[in-house]
N, CA and C atoms as an extended XYZ file, in Angstrom:
501
Properties=species:S:1:pos:R:3:atomname:S:1:resname:S:1:resid:I:1 pbc="F F F"
N        -2.846       -3.479        8.583 N   ASN     1
C        -1.560       -3.193        8.076 CA  ASN     1
C        -0.685       -2.603        9.178 C   ASN     1
N         0.284       -3.332        9.589 N   TYR     2
C         1.161       -2.981       10.683 CA  TYR     2
C         1.857       -1.646       10.480 C   TYR     2
N         2.472       -1.467        9.336 N   ARG     3
C         3.222       -0.298        9.047 CA  ARG     3
C         2.282        0.945        9.038 C   ARG     3
N         1.113        0.808        8.482 N   ALA     4
C         0.129        1.902        8.431 CA  ALA     4
C        -0.309        2.251        9.843 C   ALA     4
N        -0.489        1.253       10.694 N   ALA     5
C        -0.884        1.522       12.097 CA  ALA     5
C         0.209        2.327       12.801 C   ALA     5
N         1.445        1.885       12.641 N   LEU     6
C         2.580        2.591       13.280 CA  LEU     6
C         2.668        4.051       12.771 C   LEU     6
N         2.474        4.229       11.470 N   ASN     7
C         2.525        5.554       10.872 CA  ASN     7
C         1.410        6.432       11.436 C   ASN     7
N         0.221        5.877       11.537 N   GLU     8
C        -0.922        6.660       12.065 CA  GLU     8
C        -0.649        7.065       13.536 C   GLU     8
N        -0.080        6.146       14.319 N   MET     9
C         0.268        6.460       15.684 CA  MET     9
C         1.255        7.603       15.729 C   MET     9
N         2.286        7.557       14.916 N   ARG    10
C         3.289        8.595       14.887 CA  ARG    10
C         2.717        9.924       14.462 C   ARG    10
N         1.797        9.892       13.472 N   ARG    11
C         1.155       11.149       13.048 CA  ARG    11
C         0.294       11.737       14.164 C   ARG    11
N        -0.262       10.866       15.032 N   ALA    12
C        -1.097       11.290       16.130 CA  ALA    12
C        -0.222       11.699       17.359 C   ALA    12
N         1.094       11.660       17.206 N   GLY    13
C         1.987       12.049       18.283 CA  GLY    13
C         2.275       10.943       19.273 C   GLY    13
N         1.978        9.708       18.908 N   ILE    14
C         2.231        8.557       19.787 CA  ILE    14
C         3.513        7.847       19.312 C   ILE    14
N         4.414        7.671       20.199 N   LYS    15
C         5.638        6.897       19.873 CA  LYS    15
C         5.480        5.483       20.442 C   LYS    15
N         5.024        4.546       19.581 N   PRO    16
C         4.794        3.183       20.104 CA  PRO    16
C         6.064        2.480       20.495 C   PRO    16
N         6.008        1.806       21.622 N   LYS    17
C         7.139        1.007       22.064 CA  LYS    17
C         6.792       -0.461       21.818 C   LYS    17
N         7.250       -0.974       20.711 N   VAL    18
C         6.954       -2.387       20.350 CA  VAL    18
C         7.936       -3.278       21.135 C   VAL    18
N         7.403       -4.198       21.911 N   THR    19
C         8.247       -5.008       22.784 CA  THR    19
C         8.408       -6.451       22.211 C   THR    19
N         7.543       -6.847       21.289 N   SER    20
C         7.694       -8.168       20.714 CA  SER    20
C         6.902       -8.234       19.410 C   SER    20
N         7.472       -8.984       18.438 N   GLN    21
C         6.783       -9.219       17.157 CA  GLN    21
C         6.952      -10.714       16.853 C   GLN    21
N         7.647      -11.044       15.749 N   TRP    22
C         7.887      -12.420       15.396 CA  TRP    22
C         8.811      -13.041       16.382 C   TRP    22
N         8.527      -14.307       16.767 N   ARG    23
C         9.376      -15.076       17.678 CA  ARG    23
C         9.712      -16.430       17.057 C   ARG    23
N        10.916      -16.888       17.332 N   SER    24
C        11.256      -18.272       16.913 CA  SER    24
C        10.501      -19.201       17.895 C   SER    24
N        10.347      -20.467       17.468 N   SER    25
C         9.664      -21.440       18.352 CA  SER    25
C        10.531      -21.695       19.586 C   SER    25
N        11.834      -21.609       19.470 N   GLY    26
C        12.714      -21.760       20.625 CA  GLY    26
C        12.480      -20.696       21.658 C   GLY    26
N        12.408      -19.448       21.186 N   HIS    27
C        12.156      -18.285       22.080 CA  HIS    27
C        10.771      -18.446       22.736 C   HIS    27
N         9.759      -18.891       21.948 N   GLN    28
C         8.440      -19.068       22.477 CA  GLN    28
C         8.429      -20.125       23.605 C   GLN    28
N         9.186      -21.198       23.376 N   ALA    29
C         9.270      -22.265       24.416 CA  ALA    29
C         9.880      -21.731       25.687 C   ALA    29
N        10.929      -20.879       25.569 N   ARG    30
C        11.531      -20.286       26.775 CA  ARG    30
C        10.562      -19.384       27.504 C   ARG    30
N         9.786      -18.558       26.722 N   LEU    31
C         8.819      -17.700       27.362 CA  LEU    31
C         7.702      -18.501       28.051 C   LEU    31
N         7.300      -19.589       27.391 N   HIS    32
C         6.282      -20.448       28.036 CA  HIS    32
C         6.774      -21.037       29.331 C   HIS    32
N         7.989      -21.587       29.344 N   ARG    33
C         8.549      -22.113       30.599 CA  ARG    33
C         8.608      -21.042       31.682 C   ARG    33
N         9.029      -19.875       31.334 N   CYS    34
C         9.121      -18.747       32.240 CA  CYS    34
C         7.753      -18.363       32.786 C   CYS    34
N         6.747      -18.368       31.915 N   SER    35
C         5.414      -17.963       32.369 CA  SER    35
C         4.791      -18.945       33.355 C   SER    35
N         5.332      -20.152       33.375 N   LEU    36
C         4.859      -21.180       34.356 CA  LEU    36
C         5.567      -21.090       35.695 C   LEU    36
N         6.640      -20.320       35.778 N   SER    37
C         7.477      -20.239       36.984 CA  SER    37
C         7.168      -18.934       37.720 C   SER    37
N         6.765      -19.022       38.966 N   ARG    38
C         6.446      -17.812       39.725 CA  ARG    38
C         7.696      -16.909       39.827 C   ARG    38
N         8.826      -17.524       40.105 N   ARG    39
C        10.069      -16.736       40.252 CA  ARG    39
C        10.403      -15.997       38.967 C   ARG    39
N        10.295      -16.704       37.854 N   CYS    40
C        10.587      -16.074       36.535 CA  CYS    40
C         9.598      -14.951       36.232 C   CYS    40
N         8.274      -15.161       36.536 N   ARG    41
C         7.304      -14.121       36.303 CA  ARG    41
C         7.569      -12.885       37.164 C   ARG    41
N         8.030      -13.082       38.447 N   LEU    42
C         8.349      -11.940       39.286 CA  LEU    42
C         9.524      -11.188       38.723 C   LEU    42
N        10.489      -11.873       38.091 N   ASN    43
C        11.647      -11.163       37.518 CA  ASN    43
C        11.311      -10.545       36.167 C   ASN    43
N        10.199      -10.909       35.585 N   ASN    44
C         9.775      -10.376       34.257 CA  ASN    44
C         8.307       -9.949       34.386 C   ASN    44
N         8.051       -8.829       35.037 N   PRO    45
C         6.688       -8.414       35.334 CA  PRO    45
C         5.805       -8.127       34.100 C   PRO    45
N         6.392       -7.887       32.966 N   GLY    46
C         5.601       -7.674       31.766 CA  GLY    46
C         5.189       -8.951       31.051 C   GLY    46
N         5.633      -10.089       31.585 N   LEU    47
C         5.313      -11.374       30.933 CA  LEU    47
C         3.986      -11.889       31.457 C   LEU    47
N         3.086      -12.128       30.518 N   TYR    48
C         1.804      -12.704       30.840 CA  TYR    48
C         1.870      -14.165       30.431 C   TYR    48
N         0.752      -14.855       30.433 N   ARG    49
C         0.721      -16.277       30.097 CA  ARG    49
C         1.188      -16.407       28.636 C   ARG    49
N         2.241      -17.193       28.447 N   ALA    50
C         2.765      -17.474       27.097 CA  ALA    50
C         2.333      -18.877       26.712 C   ALA    50
N         1.848      -18.989       25.511 N   LEU    51
C         1.412      -20.282       24.979 CA  LEU    51
C         2.648      -21.180       24.669 C   LEU    51
N         2.460      -22.477       24.628 N   PRO    52
C         3.547      -23.377       24.271 CA  PRO    52
C         3.991      -23.117       22.840 C   PRO    52
N         5.252      -23.496       22.556 N   ALA    53
C         5.762      -23.359       21.209 CA  ALA    53
C         4.861      -24.104       20.210 C   ALA    53
N         4.635      -23.510       19.039 N   GLY    54
C         3.754      -24.112       18.076 CA  GLY    54
C         2.335      -23.633       18.125 C   GLY    54
N         2.021      -22.795       19.121 N   ASN    55
C         0.636      -22.314       19.335 CA  ASN    55
C         0.505      -20.828       19.331 C   ASN    55
N         1.592      -20.086       19.400 N   SER    56
C         1.541      -18.627       19.534 CA  SER    56
C         1.517      -17.979       18.157 C   SER    56
N         0.621      -17.028       17.979 N   ILE    57
C         0.514      -16.306       16.732 CA  ILE    57
C         1.748      -15.435       16.505 C   ILE    57
N         2.517      -15.188       17.575 N   HIS    58
C         3.788      -14.465       17.401 CA  HIS    58
C         4.745      -15.276       16.535 C   HIS    58
N         4.670      -16.599       16.613 N   GLU    59
C         5.553      -17.437       15.827 CA  GLU    59
C         5.237      -17.369       14.339 C   GLU    59
N         3.999      -16.996       14.042 N   ALA    60
C         3.588      -16.829       12.663 CA  ALA    60
C         3.898      -15.430       12.170 C   ALA    60
N         4.203      -14.508       13.062 N   GLY    61
C         4.483      -13.147       12.664 CA  GLY    61
C         3.291      -12.288       12.503 C   GLY    61
N         2.160      -12.713       13.086 N   PHE    62
C         0.895      -11.940       12.978 CA  PHE    62
C         0.509      -11.338       14.317 C   PHE    62
N         1.405      -11.182       15.241 N   ALA    63
C         1.103      -10.555       16.509 CA  ALA    63
C         2.191       -9.567       16.859 C   ALA    63
N         1.774       -8.542       17.616 N   VAL    64
C         2.717       -7.489       18.069 CA  VAL    64
C         2.296       -7.132       19.510 C   VAL    64
N         3.329       -6.906       20.309 N   ASP    65
C         3.105       -6.412       21.689 CA  ASP    65
C         3.548       -4.991       21.735 C   ASP    65
N         2.709       -4.114       22.266 N   ILE    66
C         3.010       -2.694       22.351 CA  ILE    66
C         2.859       -2.259       23.835 C   ILE    66
N         3.912       -1.733       24.419 N   ALA    67
C         3.873       -1.322       25.818 CA  ALA    67
C         3.080       -0.037       26.025 C   ALA    67
N         2.594        0.177       27.221 N   GLY    68
C         1.961        1.429       27.585 CA  GLY    68
C         0.447        1.440       27.407 C   GLY    68
N        -0.184        0.276       27.163 N   ILE    69
C        -1.603        0.215       26.927 CA  ILE    69
C        -2.368        0.322       28.237 C   ILE    69
N        -1.827       -0.323       29.276 N   ALA    70
C        -2.520       -0.353       30.576 CA  ALA    70
C        -1.506       -0.198       31.705 C   ALA    70
N        -1.989        0.174       32.859 N   SER    71
C        -1.097        0.240       34.023 CA  SER    71
C        -1.829       -0.293       35.239 C   SER    71
N        -1.081       -0.524       36.285 N   GLY    72
C        -1.659       -1.043       37.497 CA  GLY    72
C        -1.260       -2.490       37.754 C   GLY    72
N        -1.600       -2.983       38.944 N   PRO    73
C        -1.212       -4.394       39.208 CA  PRO    73
C        -2.019       -5.386       38.412 C   PRO    73
N        -1.446       -6.568       38.199 N   ARG    74
C        -2.112       -7.629       37.474 CA  ARG    74
C        -3.459       -7.917       38.125 C   ARG    74
N        -4.493       -8.060       37.333 N   GLY    75
C        -5.830       -8.310       37.859 CA  GLY    75
C        -6.589       -7.021       38.116 C   GLY    75
N        -5.885       -5.911       38.156 N   ALA    76
C        -6.565       -4.628       38.404 CA  ALA    76
C        -6.052       -3.572       37.386 C   ALA    76
N        -5.691       -4.051       36.204 N   LYS    77
C        -5.150       -3.141       35.134 CA  LYS    77
C        -6.256       -2.204       34.683 C   LYS    77
N        -5.799       -0.999       34.367 N   ARG    78
C        -6.682        0.035       33.783 CA  ARG    78
C        -6.029        0.599       32.518 C   ARG    78
N        -6.878        0.886       31.542 N   LEU    79
C        -6.319        1.509       30.309 CA  LEU    79
C        -5.714        2.844       30.596 C   LEU    79
N        -4.586        3.103       29.940 N   THR    80
C        -3.953        4.443       30.054 CA  THR    80
C        -4.575        5.310       28.959 C   THR    80
N        -4.343        6.615       29.043 N   ALA    81
C        -4.827        7.510       27.991 CA  ALA    81
C        -4.190        7.124       26.659 C   ALA    81
N        -2.957        6.730       26.700 N   ARG    82
C        -2.205        6.294       25.489 CA  ARG    82
C        -2.868        5.039       24.913 C   ARG    82
N        -3.205        4.089       25.817 N   GLY    83
C        -3.839        2.862       25.397 CA  GLY    83
C        -5.191        3.121       24.707 C   GLY    83
N        -6.002        4.072       25.273 N   ARG    84
C        -7.264        4.425       24.658 CA  ARG    84
C        -7.092        4.989       23.263 C   ARG    84
N        -5.939        5.537       22.942 N   ARG    85
C        -5.696        6.055       21.599 CA  ARG    85
C        -5.107        4.967       20.672 C   ARG    85
N        -4.314        4.079       21.216 N   ILE    86
C        -3.640        3.049       20.391 CA  ILE    86
C        -4.628        1.968       19.970 C   ILE    86
N        -5.498        1.505       20.848 N   ILE    87
C        -6.390        0.383       20.580 CA  ILE    87
C        -7.239        0.651       19.329 C   ILE    87
N        -7.935        1.802       19.202 N   PRO    88
C        -8.740        2.000       17.979 CA  PRO    88
C        -7.888        2.097       16.707 C   PRO    88
N        -6.674        2.619       16.832 N   ILE    89
C        -5.799        2.690       15.648 CA  ILE    89
C        -5.461        1.270       15.179 C   ILE    89
N        -5.061        0.411       16.118 N   MET    90
C        -4.746       -0.955       15.760 CA  MET    90
C        -5.941       -1.657       15.160 C   MET    90
N        -7.124       -1.476       15.726 N   LYS    91
C        -8.323       -2.112       15.207 CA  LYS    91
C        -8.632       -1.639       13.798 C   LYS    91
N        -8.474       -0.348       13.539 N   ARG    92
C        -8.711        0.151       12.204 CA  ARG    92
C        -7.810       -0.457       11.155 C   ARG    92
N        -6.645       -0.936       11.583 N   HIS    93
C        -5.660       -1.495       10.657 CA  HIS    93
C        -5.653       -3.046       10.728 C   HIS    93
N        -6.737       -3.618       11.221 N   GLY    94
C        -6.915       -5.090       11.155 CA  GLY    94
C        -6.395       -5.879       12.276 C   GLY    94
N        -6.005       -5.236       13.390 N   PHE    95
C        -5.505       -5.979       14.561 CA  PHE    95
C        -6.590       -6.096       15.631 C   PHE    95
N        -6.695       -7.235       16.210 N   ASN    96
C        -7.670       -7.552       17.240 CA  ASN    96
C        -6.944       -7.435       18.608 C   ASN    96
N        -7.609       -6.806       19.588 N   TRP    97
C        -7.080       -6.738       20.963 CA  TRP    97
C        -7.678       -7.922       21.694 C   TRP    97
N        -7.244       -9.091       21.332 N   ARG    98
C        -7.911      -10.367       21.687 CA  ARG    98
C        -8.088      -10.610       23.189 C   ARG    98
N        -7.071      -10.348       23.958 N   TYR    99
C        -7.161      -10.688       25.381 CA  TYR    99
C        -7.518       -9.506       26.312 C   TYR    99
N        -7.666       -8.337       25.691 N   GLY   100
C        -8.040       -7.180       26.514 CA  GLY   100
C        -7.061       -6.933       27.630 C   GLY   100
N        -7.582       -6.619       28.822 N   LEU   101
C        -6.712       -6.286       29.987 CA  LEU   101
C        -6.040       -7.540       30.559 C   LEU   101
N        -6.392       -8.717       30.119 N   ARG   102
C        -5.710       -9.924       30.599 CA  ARG   102
C        -4.308      -10.016       29.984 C   ARG   102
N        -4.097       -9.427       28.849 N   ASP   103
C        -2.770       -9.317       28.177 CA  ASP   103
C        -2.831       -8.046       27.350 C   ASP   103
N        -2.741       -6.912       28.014 N   PRO   104
C        -3.017       -5.591       27.389 CA  PRO   104
C        -2.068       -5.245       26.236 C   PRO   104
N        -0.857       -5.775       26.246 N   VAL   105
C         0.117       -5.351       25.212 CA  VAL   105
C        -0.132       -6.027       23.858 C   VAL   105
N        -0.949       -7.126       23.854 N   HIS   106
C        -1.042       -8.029       22.703 CA  HIS   106
C        -2.113       -7.658       21.700 C   HIS   106
N        -1.682       -7.501       20.433 N   PHE   107
C        -2.548       -7.268       19.296 CA  PHE   107
C        -2.195       -8.322       18.251 C   PHE   107
N        -3.245       -8.810       17.553 N   GLU   108
C        -2.983       -9.822       16.537 CA  GLU   108
C        -3.866       -9.645       15.318 C   GLU   108
N        -3.330      -10.078       14.196 N   ALA   109
C        -4.096      -10.071       12.909 CA  ALA   109
C        -4.447      -11.504       12.622 C   ALA   109
N        -5.451      -11.704       11.784 N   ASN   110
C        -5.959      -13.007       11.438 CA  ASN   110
C        -5.177      -13.557       10.214 C   ASN   110
N        -4.363      -14.623       10.407 N   PRO   111
C        -3.588      -15.140        9.268 CA  PRO   111
C        -4.464      -15.650        8.099 C   PRO   111
N        -5.680      -16.105        8.402 N   SER   112
C        -6.552      -16.625        7.317 CA  SER   112
C        -6.910      -15.535        6.326 C   SER   112
N        -6.834      -14.282        6.729 N   GLN   113
C        -7.101      -13.187        5.777 CA  GLN   113
C        -5.946      -12.982        4.806 C   GLN   113
N        -4.841      -13.704        5.033 N   PHE   114
C        -3.666      -13.592        4.185 CA  PHE   114
C        -3.280      -14.908        3.525 C   PHE   114
N        -4.291      -15.777        3.407 N   GLY   115
C        -4.065      -17.041        2.631 CA  GLY   115
C        -3.655      -18.236        3.443 C   GLY   115
N        -3.568      -18.146        4.739 N   TYR   116
C        -3.180      -19.320        5.570 CA  TYR   116
C        -4.454      -20.042        6.005 C   TYR   116
N        -4.388      -21.358        6.059 N   ARG   117
C        -5.544      -22.163        6.462 CA  ARG   117
C        -5.862      -21.997        7.947 C   ARG   117
N        -4.788      -21.821        8.742 N   SER   118
C        -4.961      -21.758       10.222 CA  SER   118
C        -3.733      -21.066       10.814 C   SER   118
N        -3.802      -20.824       12.112 N   VAL   119
C        -2.630      -20.285       12.807 CA  VAL   119
C        -1.478      -21.282       12.737 C   VAL   119
N        -1.770      -22.562       12.921 N   LYS   120
C        -0.699      -23.575       12.860 CA  LYS   120
C        -0.039      -23.596       11.489 C   LYS   120
N        -0.843      -23.476       10.451 N   HIS   121
C        -0.270      -23.452        9.074 CA  HIS   121
C         0.626      -22.241        8.894 C   HIS   121
N         0.194      -21.074        9.410 N   ALA   122
C         1.016      -19.867        9.306 CA  ALA   122
C         2.318      -20.032       10.091 C   ALA   122
N         2.210      -20.633       11.307 N   ILE   123
C         3.408      -20.860       12.121 CA  ILE   123
C         4.373      -21.763       11.415 C   ILE   123
N         3.851      -22.893       10.911 N   LYS   124
C         4.739      -23.858       10.208 CA  LYS   124
C         5.438      -23.204        9.049 C   LYS   124
N         4.684      -22.482        8.242 N   ARG   125
C         5.246      -21.839        7.062 CA  ARG   125
C         6.304      -20.774        7.419 C   ARG   125
N         5.992      -19.891        8.368 N   ASN   126
C         6.863      -18.822        8.729 CA  ASN   126
C         8.071      -19.241        9.555 C   ASN   126
N         7.920      -20.257       10.357 N   GLN   127
C         9.033      -20.778       11.143 CA  GLN   127
C        10.025      -21.467       10.203 C   GLN   127
N         9.529      -22.311        9.273 N   SER   128
C        10.448      -23.031        8.408 CA  SER   128
C        11.179      -22.045        7.465 C   SER   128
N        10.478      -21.031        6.995 N   VAL   129
C        11.108      -20.047        6.106 CA  VAL   129
C        12.168      -19.295        6.901 C   VAL   129
N        11.902      -18.916        8.131 N   CYS   130
C        12.846      -18.179        8.938 CA  CYS   130
C        14.016      -19.041        9.355 C   CYS   130
N        13.775      -20.290        9.651 N   ASP   131
C        14.883      -21.177       10.055 CA  ASP   131
C        15.935      -21.276        8.951 C   ASP   131
N        15.528      -21.325        7.715 N   VAL   132
C        16.468      -21.412        6.602 CA  VAL   132
C        17.355      -20.203        6.594 C   VAL   132
N        16.736      -19.022        6.691 N   ARG   133
C        17.436      -17.744        6.614 CA  ARG   133
C        18.379      -17.605        7.848 C   ARG   133
N        17.885      -17.928        9.067 N   LEU   134
C        18.690      -17.761       10.243 CA  LEU   134
C        19.876      -18.727       10.220 C   LEU   134
N        19.646      -19.937        9.688 N   ALA   135
C        20.763      -20.878        9.592 CA  ALA   135
C        21.881      -20.359        8.673 C   ALA   135
N        21.447      -19.621        7.672 N   SER   136
C        22.546      -19.067        6.760 CA  SER   136
C        23.134      -17.814        7.331 C   SER   136
N        22.602      -17.333        8.476 N   GLY   137
C        23.199      -16.141        9.106 CA  GLY   137
C        22.651      -14.845        8.554 C   GLY   137
N        21.642      -14.874        7.723 N   LYS   138
C        21.110      -13.662        7.169 CA  LYS   138
C        19.617      -13.670        7.436 C   LYS   138
N        19.129      -12.608        8.020 N   LYS   139
C        17.700      -12.480        8.354 CA  LYS   139
C        17.162      -11.298        7.588 C   LYS   139
N        16.046      -11.493        6.991 N   ARG   140
C        15.353      -10.421        6.292 CA  ARG   140
C        13.920      -10.384        6.799 C   ARG   140
N        13.420       -9.202        7.083 N   VAL   141
C        12.018       -9.075        7.573 CA  VAL   141
C        11.174       -8.581        6.437 C   VAL   141
N        10.112       -9.269        6.181 N   ARG   142
C         9.150       -8.839        5.155 CA  ARG   142
C         7.908       -8.399        5.869 C   ARG   142
N         7.431       -7.240        5.544 N   ARG   143
C         6.190       -6.727        6.149 CA  ARG   143
C         5.045       -7.038        5.182 C   ARG   143
N         3.993       -7.610        5.734 N   SER   144
C         2.846       -7.873        4.925 CA  SER   144
C         1.708       -7.005        5.337 C   SER   144
N         0.584       -7.097        4.717 N   ARG   145
C        -0.567       -6.281        5.066 CA  ARG   145
C        -1.019       -6.549        6.481 C   ARG   145
N        -0.934       -7.741        6.981 N   GLY   146
C        -1.505       -8.085        8.275 CA  GLY   146
C        -0.501       -8.177        9.409 C   GLY   146
N         0.717       -8.396        9.118 N   GLY   147
C         1.645       -8.559       10.210 CA  GLY   147
C         3.091       -8.418        9.730 C   GLY   147
N         3.970       -8.679       10.611 N   VAL   148
C         5.367       -8.633       10.305 CA  VAL   148
C         5.843      -10.050       10.284 C   VAL   148
N         6.373      -10.471        9.150 N   ARG   149
C         6.874      -11.859        9.066 CA  ARG   149
C         8.276      -11.864        8.602 C   ARG   149
N         9.081      -12.662        9.261 N   ALA   150
C        10.466      -12.806        8.784 CA  ALA   150
C        10.405      -13.715        7.543 C   ALA   150
N        11.225      -13.385        6.616 N   GLU   151
C        11.239      -14.131        5.373 CA  GLU   151
C        12.652      -14.591        5.130 C   GLU   151
N        12.754      -15.761        4.567 N   ALA   152
C        14.085      -16.252        4.186 CA  ALA   152
C        14.011      -16.884        2.821 C   ALA   152
N        15.035      -16.558        2.067 N   ARG   153
C        15.173      -17.242        0.754 CA  ARG   153
C        16.608      -17.738        0.741 C   ARG   153
N        16.741      -18.998        0.343 N   PRO   154
C        18.130      -19.507        0.225 CA  PRO   154
C        18.918      -18.648       -0.778 C   PRO   154
N        20.223      -18.595       -0.532 N   ALA   155
C        21.078      -17.744       -1.345 CA  ALA   155
C        20.989      -18.152       -2.815 C   ALA   155
N        20.867      -19.441       -3.115 N   SER   156
C        20.761      -19.910       -4.477 CA  SER   156
C        19.543      -19.341       -5.159 C   SER   156
N        18.387      -19.241       -4.471 N   LYS   157
C        17.188      -18.645       -5.037 CA  LYS   157
C        17.381      -17.150       -5.297 C   LYS   157
N        17.995      -16.493       -4.356 N   ARG   158
C        18.258      -15.029       -4.500 CA  ARG   158
C        19.121      -14.796       -5.718 C   ARG   158
N        20.159      -15.618       -5.875 N   LEU   159
C        21.051      -15.413       -7.026 CA  LEU   159
C        20.331      -15.694       -8.353 C   LEU   159
N        19.516      -16.769       -8.418 N   SER   160
C        18.809      -17.068       -9.642 CA  SER   160
C        17.819      -15.955       -9.967 C   SER   160
N        17.173      -15.397       -8.945 N   GLN   161
C        16.237      -14.319       -9.176 CA  GLN   161
C        16.948      -13.069       -9.665 C   GLN   161
N        18.140      -12.805       -9.124 N   GLN   162
C        18.909      -11.637       -9.574 CA  GLN   162
C        19.367      -11.820      -11.038 C   GLN   162
N        19.778      -13.034      -11.386 N   ARG   163
C        20.170      -13.314      -12.752 CA  ARG   163
C        19.054      -13.115      -13.749 C   ARG   163
N        17.821      -13.621      -13.344 N   ARG   164
C        16.669      -13.471      -14.236 CA  ARG   164
C        16.279      -11.988      -14.383 C   ARG   164
N        16.453      -11.223      -13.317 N   ALA   165
C        16.128       -9.788      -13.370 CA  ALA   165
C        17.055       -9.053      -14.326 C   ALA   165
N        18.339       -9.495      -14.400 N   ARG   166
C        19.277       -8.820      -15.273 CA  ARG   166
C        19.059       -9.179      -16.733 C   ARG   166
N        18.541      -10.438      -16.991 N   ALA   167
C        18.392      -10.874      -18.357 CA  ALA   167
C        17.270      -10.213      -19.090 C   ALA   167
């Protein structure tokens, strides 16, 4: 549970700096292109290898990047005292530190624990839902037990739900 993990960190005196959560497929494609360019990586030192659009669990809303987990040059990263406190909290709340020091900021939850058949299924579902909302100019974020997912409902559905609630 993302919210519970953040609350536990705050109670422990840790102010987490979340640098990335849900991403659109377009944003993921830009990050992927940048991660392939030496010049772009030099200008963005916090950027690690980004997967192509359609493959990142960030697109499904089940990943979060938190700064301050490790320090040092790439290839020689070491956990910080803060990182040693954050990692067990995230694990207790269902997040896996999948890449370890190869991508120290990255934590992810398993979408299959929330009814999705696969990461691709979660991406397809959450990207299409978000595209509808973003196209209408209104974005709403829904927090689930495993991750943060943007949610969109067409205005017509919202209105019909409001009408049913009043009746």
